[in-house]
Amino acid sequence: MTIKPIRLRSRVVAFVILALVGAAMPFAASAQSASVPDTKTWDGLKGDVFGQKPIGDAGGIITIDAPKRAEDAAIVPIDLHFKTDAATGRIKAVTLIVDENPSPVAAVFQFGKDAGVTHLATRLRVNAYSYVRAIAETEDGKLHMTQTFVKASGGCSAPAMKNQDESLASLGKMKLRVFTAKTPGNEPMTRATEMQLMIRHPNNSGLQMDQVTRYYIPAHFIQGLTVSQGDRLIMSMEGGISISEDPNFRFEFDAKPGEDVKVEAADTEGKKFQDEWPLESSSL
Amino acid sequence: MSEPTRRSVLKTGVFFACCGISHVRLARAQSSPVEALPVKEITGGVFAFAGRPEMMAANNEGEICNVSFIIGDEAVAVIDSGGSVAEGRQLVAAIRARTDKPIRYLINTHMHPDHIFGNAAFGETGAIVVGHHNLPRALTARGDYYLQSYRDAMGSELMADIRIIPPTKLITGEEQLDLGNRKLTLKAWKTAHTDNDLTIFDEQSGTFFTGDLCFIEHLPTMDGSLLGWIAQLEELKGIKATFAVPGHGPVPSAWPQALGQEQRYFDALARDIRKAIADGVPMAEAVKTAAESERNNWRLFDEYNVRNATAAFAELEWE
């Protein structure tokens, strides 16, 4: 995890603490289950996350797609697309927030300078009727926000682990898929490649009480992740408990044929996981 | 990082403690007599009530799953308490209309609210709550969420008495309970519908209580492992029962034919999801069309199919 600057780490620690202190009120807030989207939670939250910095409308720089209803509260697919121009510069970072979750800041992604990430999909836990929002920071230092409203799931779906024993048994196992380019043709030196990274991890929220000890079960989640190719950072993530069990990231970036893709991850118990995959020209 | 996290979480403990799990409170005293749940005697000493194939709501008092009781020479065992304390009380009334024998066991077949929200109605009966060894853990992770997420659908009046009451007698593997010349065999299954599925076999009558390992008419819901469920279907079929009481569906049902509908659905779901994964179709797209061929075979297809497909996708991606 050497790629990550120290400054970032302390910022994210602040996020997580903020998020967990926020846990004192979440059930009261989400219990209202407002069916009319109301931004009260965000109005109170944004200063804590971004300070006094103005947050503008995304205006197409970043778009977010999510299902209208969280069918499975534990696994809500979220799709982000990025489109920048010379005026704003590239997107440096994206913060993903689920307003009504006990820990609203789901993740902060940082993108490598020449990584060319244009698309990122992941999966979130959504506890209640909530806005899910993405705030992009462009190179000019400006913040751009887009959001979508997700209704909570009906029925007995809960944002909890389905198969806890399996989840712990294969902790840290990783899988990388490379998707064949949609338009085969000439092989340029650099081209957008779509990949999917999967990591086995319970990403446990820690907000549940052990009935025997009466203590809260400590949170256990992936807190840091970096994806690089050769010496180049593709993206890094500082994660929280709103990222689904078995964290999953599908993204498009400018891949360089022949250079290995390397993933390093660390969880809240200090366990480190890493893996490396060769990226053959033929697979691009 | 885990240190500040743990401390912050502990700070919130006071709040959670008020609505915490394992606060066993007795059911509120009734001022008017409770109507008995309209159970039917499916065979000597075995009674069951067929729940409605609907979502839990205020107007059905959460009575959507099948609940049963078995009377032995000495005692009674109840299988699932229903989706509200109101239903649980009606179940107690139905038992009391037939026997004065003590209710020795309340067996929960798994963690879902429609099967456990009635537990508090049994507080005064002295029944021992019995469950799969994973059930307490599962309720720890979900109990508070269930209590709050059902408030909209069920209404505050029905929710007021509901408590999450975990089992104290835990089953690992197979174990027998005796009701007095009537032995029940309880079996804890590997992860399938949930990671805490328990079945009950009444030797005397040959009745097999499947819990939600068997769904008929009501679309199965996936909250454990599709592969685990499929893998255990053969073993389930091998249970030599005269008939079954499924978790949802007609009471009684022919065994093992009762498994036929869900098996066909699982096959369609797994086939469609596997193809989508192989083709590189993203989850959000794949879940829109998976198992579509099954739509007309089930009730509550729109309510649960996309959710099942989502869970199946996340699981099958690791194959």
Coordinates of C-alpha atoms in Angstrom, one line a residue, chain A residues 9 12-13 16-17 20-21 23-24 26-28 30-33 71-73 75 77 79 123 126-129 152-165 173-175 177 179 196 198-200 206-211 214-219 221 223 238-239 246-248 250 268-269, chain B residues 1-2 4-6 8-17 20-23 55 112-114 133-137 139-142 144-146 148-152 166 191 194-195 221-225 276-284 302-304 306-307 310-311 313-319:
Chain A
R9 CA -5.1 7.9 4.7
V12 CA -10.2 8.6 5.1
V13 CA -9.8 7.7 8.7
V16 CA -14.9 6.3 8.7
I17 CA -15.0 7.8 12.2
L20 CA -19.5 5.5 12.5
V21 CA -20.3 8.4 14.8
A23 CA -24.3 5.5 13.3
A24 CA -25.8 6.9 16.5
P26 CA -29.1 6.3 11.4
F27 CA -32.0 4.1 12.5
A28 CA -33.9 7.1 13.7
S30 CA -34.0 5.9 8.2
A31 CA -36.9 4.7 10.2
Q32 CA -38.9 7.4 8.5
S33 CA -38.3 5.6 5.2
E71 CA -33.9 -5.7 -5.0
D72 CA -31.3 -7.4 -2.8
A73 CA -30.3 -4.9 -0.1
I75 CA -26.0 -6.2 -3.5
P77 CA -25.2 -2.6 -8.6
D79 CA -22.6 2.1 -12.5
R123 CA -22.0 -3.1 -5.7
V126 CA -28.4 0.0 0.7
N127 CA -30.1 -0.1 4.1
A128 CA -33.0 2.2 3.5
Y129 CA -34.7 4.6 1.1
A152 CA -35.2 0.0 -0.1
S153 CA -35.9 -3.6 -0.8
G154 CA -39.1 -5.2 0.2
G155 CA -39.5 -8.6 1.8
C156 CA -36.9 -10.3 3.9
S157 CA -33.8 -9.1 2.0
A158 CA -31.2 -7.6 4.5
P159 CA -27.9 -6.0 3.9
A160 CA -26.1 -8.9 5.6
M161 CA -23.9 -11.8 4.6
K162 CA -25.7 -14.8 3.0
N163 CA -23.1 -17.5 3.6
Q164 CA -20.8 -16.3 6.3
D165 CA -18.8 -19.6 6.6
K173 CA -9.1 -14.8 -2.8
M174 CA -9.1 -12.7 -5.9
K175 CA -10.3 -13.2 -9.4
R177 CA -11.6 -11.1 -15.7
F179 CA -13.4 -8.7 -21.3
Q196 CA -13.5 -7.0 -13.5
M198 CA -13.4 -9.7 -7.4
I199 CA -12.2 -10.1 -3.9
R200 CA -13.6 -12.6 -1.4
G206 CA -19.6 -4.3 12.6
L207 CA -22.9 -2.7 13.6
Q208 CA -24.4 -5.9 15.1
M209 CA -24.3 -6.9 18.7
D210 CA -23.0 -10.3 19.7
Q211 CA -25.9 -11.7 21.8
R214 CA -23.3 -8.0 24.4
Y215 CA -20.4 -6.3 22.6
Y216 CA -20.5 -5.1 19.1
I217 CA -18.9 -7.3 16.6
P218 CA -15.9 -5.4 15.3
A219 CA -16.1 -4.2 11.7
F221 CA -13.8 -4.8 5.8
Q223 CA -10.2 -0.5 3.7
E238 CA -10.4 3.7 0.4
G239 CA -13.4 1.6 1.3
D246 CA -17.1 -9.9 -1.9
P247 CA -16.1 -6.4 -3.2
N248 CA -16.5 -6.3 -7.0
R250 CA -15.7 -3.6 -13.1
T268 CA -9.2 -3.5 9.0
E269 CA -7.6 -6.5 10.7
Chain B
M1 CA -7.9 1.7 12.0
S2 CA -9.9 -1.0 13.7
P4 CA -11.2 4.0 16.5
T5 CA -13.8 2.0 14.6
R6 CA -14.5 -0.3 17.5
S8 CA -16.9 4.6 17.9
V9 CA -19.2 1.6 17.5
L10 CA -19.2 1.0 21.3
K11 CA -20.3 4.6 21.8
T12 CA -23.5 3.8 20.0
G13 CA -24.1 0.8 22.1
V14 CA -26.5 2.6 24.4
F15 CA -28.9 3.4 21.6
F16 CA -28.9 -0.1 20.2
A17 CA -29.3 -1.7 23.5
G20 CA -31.5 -4.9 21.0
I21 CA -32.0 -8.6 20.3
S22 CA -32.6 -11.0 23.1
H23 CA -34.7 -8.6 25.0
M55 CA -45.9 -10.1 0.9
H112 CA -36.9 -15.0 8.1
P113 CA -39.5 -12.7 9.7
D114 CA -42.6 -14.5 8.5
H133 CA -26.7 -23.6 15.2
N134 CA -26.3 -20.7 12.8
L135 CA -29.6 -19.0 13.6
P136 CA -28.4 -16.8 16.5
R137 CA -25.6 -15.4 14.4
L139 CA -30.4 -13.0 13.8
T140 CA -27.6 -10.9 15.3
A141 CA -26.7 -9.6 11.9
R142 CA -30.3 -9.0 10.8
D144 CA -32.5 -4.8 14.2
Y145 CA -32.8 -4.4 10.4
Y146 CA -35.8 -6.6 10.2
Q148 CA -37.1 -1.5 11.3
S149 CA -37.5 -2.5 7.7
Y150 CA -40.9 -4.1 8.2
R151 CA -42.4 -1.1 10.0
D152 CA -43.8 0.4 6.8
P166 CA -33.1 -16.3 19.2
T191 CA -26.4 -23.3 3.3
T194 CA -30.4 -19.4 4.2
D195 CA -27.4 -20.5 6.2
T221 CA -36.3 -16.5 -2.3
M222 CA -32.6 -16.7 -2.4
D223 CA -30.9 -15.7 0.8
G224 CA -28.2 -18.3 1.2
S225 CA -26.7 -20.2 -1.7
A276 CA -24.9 -14.0 -19.0
I277 CA -21.6 -14.3 -17.0
A278 CA -19.9 -16.2 -19.8
D279 CA -21.0 -13.6 -22.3
G280 CA -19.7 -10.7 -20.1
V281 CA -23.1 -9.2 -19.5
P282 CA -23.0 -6.9 -16.4
M283 CA -25.0 -7.9 -13.4
A284 CA -27.4 -4.9 -13.7
D302 CA -42.0 -9.6 -9.8
E303 CA -41.4 -9.1 -6.1
Y304 CA -38.5 -11.6 -5.8
V306 CA -34.7 -9.9 -9.7
R307 CA -33.4 -10.2 -6.2
T310 CA -28.8 -10.7 -8.3
A311 CA -27.8 -13.0 -5.5
F313 CA -25.1 -13.7 -10.2
A314 CA -22.9 -12.7 -7.3
E315 CA -22.5 -16.3 -6.3
L316 CA -22.1 -18.0 -9.7
E317 CA -19.4 -15.4 -10.7
W318 CA -17.1 -17.3 -8.5
E319 CA -17.5 -20.7 -10.2

